[in-house]
Amino acid sequence: MSTGFHSYRGLELYPLVFPHQAAKPGFAHNYDEGFDAAVRIQEMEDAGAAARSRVFRLTVKRPFENAGDARRASIAYAEQLIDACDPDKTVWDSE
């Protein structure tokens, strides 16, 4: 599940939120077990040039209770990664 993107320091941030547990057979989804999150950081599209992007998964001790919390946490995590990036490197080089 993904909704929109945010712009931060010239990069696009796409929160990626998904159920912590897969749906059981016969059920459409399983939201009762909480949510996990990741974020895709992407360069802004330039005419004719392919934009670089990378997905970073949030490592948390327990799932988020709702999708909104997971979405907000993924954006905050991306902003922290960008802010903490060494000036001689790019976020694409981060571990």
XYZ file of N, CA and C in Angstrom:
285
model
N 0.852 -1.167 0.000
C 0.000 0.000 0.000
C 0.899 1.231 0.000
N 0.637 2.182 -0.831
C 1.460 3.371 -0.941
C 0.564 4.554 -1.293
N 0.876 5.708 -0.726
C 0.079 6.883 -1.058
C 0.987 8.076 -1.272
N 0.963 8.637 -2.458
C 1.644 9.877 -2.753
C 3.120 9.905 -2.414
N 3.696 11.100 -2.513
C 5.081 11.264 -2.136
C 5.271 12.617 -1.487
N 6.393 12.759 -0.807
C 6.782 14.014 -0.180
C 8.088 14.444 -0.816
N 8.331 15.720 -0.888
C 9.573 16.240 -1.414
C 10.411 16.742 -0.238
N 11.695 16.386 -0.237
C 12.587 16.815 0.839
C 13.985 16.992 0.262
N 14.506 18.196 0.350
C 15.847 18.524 -0.128
C 16.093 18.061 -1.566
N 15.130 18.258 -2.404
C 15.269 17.926 -3.808
C 15.082 16.458 -4.147
N 14.644 15.664 -3.188
C 14.398 14.238 -3.408
C 12.931 13.932 -3.162
N 12.430 12.901 -3.818
C 11.060 12.448 -3.590
C 11.076 11.288 -2.609
N 10.211 11.347 -1.616
C 10.109 10.303 -0.596
C 8.757 9.614 -0.748
N 8.798 8.310 -0.972
C 7.578 7.527 -1.147
C 7.433 6.566 0.026
N 6.510 6.833 0.961
C 6.301 5.886 2.055
C 5.673 4.594 1.535
N 6.181 3.473 1.980
C 5.673 2.158 1.584
C 5.206 1.454 2.853
N 3.920 1.201 2.948
C 3.319 0.611 4.144
C 2.618 -0.669 3.741
N 2.835 -1.725 4.529
C 2.250 -3.019 4.189
C 1.953 -3.788 5.469
N 0.981 -4.721 5.425
C 0.624 -5.502 6.612
C 1.816 -6.320 7.114
N 1.931 -6.419 8.425
C 3.028 -7.161 9.051
C 2.945 -8.652 8.738
N 1.751 -9.190 8.710
C 1.525 -10.604 8.399
C 0.733 -10.720 7.107
N 1.081 -11.707 6.315
C 0.330 -11.948 5.080
C -1.102 -12.353 5.413
N -2.000 -12.089 4.487
C -3.402 -12.462 4.680
C -3.538 -13.984 4.675
N -4.419 -14.473 5.508
C -4.689 -15.913 5.561
C -5.523 -16.309 4.342
N -5.419 -17.549 3.916
C -6.229 -17.988 2.768
C -7.716 -17.691 3.000
N -8.344 -17.118 2.001
C -9.761 -16.792 2.090
C -10.045 -15.402 2.640
N -8.997 -14.667 3.052
C -9.177 -13.321 3.588
C -8.488 -12.311 2.673
N -9.061 -11.140 2.538
C -8.512 -10.119 1.641
C -7.261 -9.460 2.216
N -7.207 -9.268 3.529
C -6.064 -8.601 4.151
C -5.979 -8.985 5.620
N -4.853 -8.647 6.240
C -4.652 -8.902 7.664
C -4.061 -7.647 8.284
N -4.930 -6.750 8.720
C -4.469 -5.510 9.325
C -4.408 -5.613 10.847
N -4.925 -6.692 11.422
C -4.966 -6.836 12.873
C -3.580 -7.008 13.491
N -2.615 -7.499 12.728
C -1.265 -7.746 13.243
C -0.370 -6.520 13.128
N -0.885 -5.421 12.625
C -0.100 -4.194 12.504
C 0.530 -4.051 11.133
N 1.424 -3.076 11.027
C 2.003 -2.718 9.743
C 3.522 -2.579 9.824
N 4.184 -2.899 8.718
C 5.607 -2.648 8.548
C 5.744 -1.501 7.562
N 6.945 -0.914 7.512
C 7.131 0.237 6.629
C 8.519 0.254 6.007
N 8.576 0.884 4.871
C 9.821 1.165 4.165
C 9.615 2.505 3.477
N 10.678 3.017 2.879
C 10.558 4.269 2.149
C 11.452 4.197 0.914
N 10.917 4.674 -0.194
C 11.719 4.766 -1.413
C 12.136 6.218 -1.568
N 13.450 6.432 -1.664
C 13.998 7.762 -1.895
C 14.410 7.805 -3.357
N 13.924 8.812 -4.062
C 14.158 8.889 -5.507
C 14.539 10.303 -5.903
N 15.439 10.396 -6.871
C 15.754 11.692 -7.447
C 14.535 12.197 -8.198
N 14.411 13.495 -8.277
C 13.310 14.049 -9.063
C 13.572 13.758 -10.530
N 12.519 13.427 -11.255
C 12.619 13.075 -12.676
C 13.164 14.264 -13.462
N 14.136 13.980 -14.311
C 14.692 14.983 -15.212
C 14.358 14.541 -16.626
N 14.010 15.454 -17.464
C 13.606 15.111 -18.837
C 14.685 14.272 -19.519
N 14.340 13.036 -19.848
C 15.240 12.167 -20.577
C 16.239 11.403 -19.728
N 16.407 11.734 -18.479
C 17.382 11.051 -17.627
C 16.662 10.119 -16.654
N 17.228 8.943 -16.474
C 16.641 7.991 -15.523
C 16.949 8.445 -14.095
N 15.950 8.434 -13.257
C 16.111 8.853 -11.869
C 16.579 7.672 -11.022
N 17.580 7.918 -10.175
C 18.029 6.875 -9.253
C 17.043 6.787 -8.093
N 16.894 5.581 -7.557
C 16.054 5.408 -6.371
C 16.574 4.231 -5.572
N 16.211 4.214 -4.305
C 16.596 3.121 -3.422
C 15.544 2.984 -2.335
N 15.278 1.741 -1.938
C 14.300 1.469 -0.886
C 15.039 1.147 0.400
N 14.591 1.767 1.493
C 15.140 1.532 2.825
C 14.006 1.024 3.713
N 14.200 -0.127 4.319
C 13.185 -0.682 5.209
C 13.449 -0.230 6.635
N 12.392 0.154 7.337
C 12.522 0.542 8.730
C 12.660 -0.708 9.581
N 13.608 -0.689 10.488
C 13.797 -1.795 11.414
C 13.246 -1.353 12.767
N 12.153 -1.970 13.165
C 11.507 -1.626 14.433
C 11.280 -2.901 15.232
N 11.143 -2.748 16.547
C 10.980 -3.915 17.422
C 9.621 -4.575 17.280
N 8.602 -3.782 17.001
C 7.263 -4.357 16.817
C 6.539 -3.567 15.738
N 5.552 -4.186 15.124
C 4.835 -3.519 14.027
C 4.131 -2.246 14.485
N 3.906 -1.354 13.542
C 3.139 -0.144 13.834
C 1.677 -0.525 13.994
N 0.975 0.157 14.887
C -0.426 -0.166 15.157
C -1.343 0.198 13.998
N -1.001 1.267 13.276
C -1.856 1.667 12.156
C -1.005 2.182 10.999
N -1.622 2.260 9.844
C -0.912 2.659 8.630
C -0.419 4.103 8.701
N -1.155 4.962 9.359
C -0.751 6.365 9.481
C 0.558 6.510 10.245
N 0.684 5.786 11.356
C 1.938 5.825 12.124
C 3.101 5.304 11.290
N 2.875 4.240 10.551
C 3.922 3.652 9.704
C 4.336 4.637 8.605
N 3.377 5.314 8.016
C 3.648 6.283 6.957
C 4.469 7.459 7.496
N 4.070 7.991 8.632
C 4.803 9.113 9.229
C 6.217 8.703 9.617
N 6.367 7.507 10.156
C 7.687 7.019 10.554
C 8.593 6.832 9.342
N 8.040 6.377 8.224
C 8.866 6.168 7.037
C 9.380 7.503 6.481
N 8.556 8.534 6.509
C 8.987 9.854 6.048
C 10.060 10.414 6.982
N 9.842 10.292 8.287
C 10.831 10.777 9.258
C 12.154 10.031 9.107
N 12.097 8.743 8.870
C 13.302 7.930 8.684
C 14.072 8.389 7.443
N 13.371 8.636 6.353
C 14.019 9.105 5.126
C 14.693 10.455 5.353
N 14.022 11.353 6.047
C 14.604 12.663 6.324
C 15.864 12.521 7.173
N 15.851 11.599 8.154
C 17.036 11.353 8.981
C 18.181 10.811 8.139
N 17.886 9.875 7.230
C 18.925 9.320 6.361
C 19.559 10.407 5.501
N 18.732 11.263 4.950
C 19.229 12.336 4.085
C 20.058 13.326 4.892
N 19.563 13.732 6.060
C 20.277 14.695 6.897
C 21.602 14.138 7.422
N 21.655 12.829 7.695
C 22.854 12.203 8.269
C 23.875 11.797 7.215
N 23.540 11.964 5.963
C 24.409 11.540 4.872
C 25.692 12.366 4.871
N 26.826 11.679 4.764
C 28.138 12.312 4.681
C 28.168 13.238 3.465
N 28.696 14.449 3.609
C 28.721 15.375 2.487
C 29.476 14.860 1.260
N 30.403 13.913 1.459
C 31.172 13.357 0.358
C 30.477 12.189 -0.315
N 29.329 11.781 0.207
C 28.603 10.637 -0.333
C 27.171 11.047 -0.659
N 26.422 10.118 -1.207
C 24.998 10.361 -1.471
C 24.201 9.338 -0.658
N 22.917 9.559 -0.575
C 22.052 8.629 0.151
C 22.075 7.261 -0.530
N 22.441 7.202 -1.799
C 22.500 5.930 -2.527
C 23.659 5.073 -2.010
N 24.655 5.717 -1.400
C 25.817 5.003 -0.864
C 25.615 4.553 0.575
N 24.524 4.997 1.219
C 24.257 4.690 2.626
C 24.013 3.207 2.814
N 24.281 2.767 4.017
C 24.014 1.356 4.379
C 22.708 1.253 5.105
